[in-house]
Tab-separated table of C-alpha atoms in Angstrom:
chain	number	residue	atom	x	y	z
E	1	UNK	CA	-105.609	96.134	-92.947
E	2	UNK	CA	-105.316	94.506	-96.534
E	3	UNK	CA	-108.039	92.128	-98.037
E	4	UNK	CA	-107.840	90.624	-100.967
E	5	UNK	CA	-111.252	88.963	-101.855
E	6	UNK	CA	-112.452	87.618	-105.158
E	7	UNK	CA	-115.978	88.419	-106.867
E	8	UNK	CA	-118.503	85.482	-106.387
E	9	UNK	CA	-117.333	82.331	-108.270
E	10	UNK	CA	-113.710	83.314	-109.002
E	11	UNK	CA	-111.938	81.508	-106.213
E	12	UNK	CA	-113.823	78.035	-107.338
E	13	UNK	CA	-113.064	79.005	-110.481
E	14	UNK	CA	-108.850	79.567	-110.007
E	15	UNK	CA	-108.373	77.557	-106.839
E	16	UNK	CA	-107.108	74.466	-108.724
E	17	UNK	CA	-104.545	76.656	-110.895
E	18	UNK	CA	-101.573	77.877	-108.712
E	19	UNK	CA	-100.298	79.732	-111.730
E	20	UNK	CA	-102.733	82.668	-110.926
E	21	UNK	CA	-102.906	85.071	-107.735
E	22	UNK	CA	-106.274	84.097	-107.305
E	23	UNK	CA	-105.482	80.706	-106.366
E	24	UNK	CA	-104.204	82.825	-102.746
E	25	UNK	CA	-107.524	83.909	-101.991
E	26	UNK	CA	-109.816	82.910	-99.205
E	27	UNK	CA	-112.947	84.160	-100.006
E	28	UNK	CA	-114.747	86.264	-101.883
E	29	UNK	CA	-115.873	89.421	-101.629
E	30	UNK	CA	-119.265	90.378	-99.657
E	31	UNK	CA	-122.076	92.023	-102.590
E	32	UNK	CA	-121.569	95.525	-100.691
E	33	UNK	CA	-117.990	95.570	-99.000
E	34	UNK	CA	-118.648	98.558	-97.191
E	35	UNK	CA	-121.723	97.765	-94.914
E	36	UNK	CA	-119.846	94.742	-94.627
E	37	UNK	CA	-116.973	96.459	-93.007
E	38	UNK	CA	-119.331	99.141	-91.588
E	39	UNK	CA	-121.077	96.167	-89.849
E	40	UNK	CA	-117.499	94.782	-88.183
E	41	UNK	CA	-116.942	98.534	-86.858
E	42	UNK	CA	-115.275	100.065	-89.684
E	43	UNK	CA	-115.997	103.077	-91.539
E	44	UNK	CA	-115.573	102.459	-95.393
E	45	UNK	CA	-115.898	104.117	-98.354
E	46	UNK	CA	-115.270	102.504	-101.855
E	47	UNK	CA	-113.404	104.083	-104.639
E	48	UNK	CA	-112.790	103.379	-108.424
E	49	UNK	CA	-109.168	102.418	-109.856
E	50	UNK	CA	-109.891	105.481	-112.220
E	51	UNK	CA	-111.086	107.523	-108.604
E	52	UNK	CA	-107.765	106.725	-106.701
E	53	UNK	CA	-105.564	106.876	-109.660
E	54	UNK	CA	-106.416	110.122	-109.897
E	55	UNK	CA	-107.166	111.109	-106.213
E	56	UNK	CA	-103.126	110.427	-106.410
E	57	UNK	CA	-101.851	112.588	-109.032
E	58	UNK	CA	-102.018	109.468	-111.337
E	59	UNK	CA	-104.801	109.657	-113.867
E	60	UNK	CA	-105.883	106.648	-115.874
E	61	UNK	CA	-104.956	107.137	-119.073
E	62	UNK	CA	-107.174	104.571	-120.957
E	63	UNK	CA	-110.554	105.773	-122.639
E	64	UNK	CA	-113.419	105.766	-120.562
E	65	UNK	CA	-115.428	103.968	-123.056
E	66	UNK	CA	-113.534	100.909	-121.928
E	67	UNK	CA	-115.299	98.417	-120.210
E	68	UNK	CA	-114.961	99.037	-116.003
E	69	UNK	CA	-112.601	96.544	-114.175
E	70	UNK	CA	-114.942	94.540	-111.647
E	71	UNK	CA	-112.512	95.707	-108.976
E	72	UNK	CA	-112.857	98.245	-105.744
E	73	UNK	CA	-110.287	99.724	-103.404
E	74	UNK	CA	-111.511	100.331	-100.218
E	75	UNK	CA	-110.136	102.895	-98.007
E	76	UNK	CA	-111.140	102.056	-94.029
E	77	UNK	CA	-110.592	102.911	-90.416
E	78	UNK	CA	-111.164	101.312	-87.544
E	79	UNK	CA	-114.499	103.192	-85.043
């Protein structure tokens, strides 16, 4: 399954302007994706870009003093 969901305010925000991928999303994102999932029987953990980059063999190269992206990965499976 794929989901891409904005944080609170961005799809208002970038609906209008079709010159930006958030203009393609639906809704936005629940505050805590993974009860969310957890309550439509999925088990869910979330994971950092840094995490997963990583995880993969692909570290993040950037300083860590650099501001966090407001983005999550989620890695789920179905109960």
């Amino acid at each position: 399954m794929g989901l891409t969901l904005g944080q609170p305010g961005v799809v208002e925000r970038f609906a209008q302007d079709t010159r930006t991928a958030a203009s393609m999303w639906g809704s936005e994102m629940p505050p805590d994706p993974v009860a969310w999932l957890a309550g439509l029987g999925w088990d869910a953990r979330a994971y950092t870009v840094r995490e997963r980059a990583a995880a993969y063999g692909r570290p993040v190269t950037a300083p860590e003093e650099q501001p966090p992206r407001h983005g999550v990965l989620i890695s789920a499976a179905r109960r």
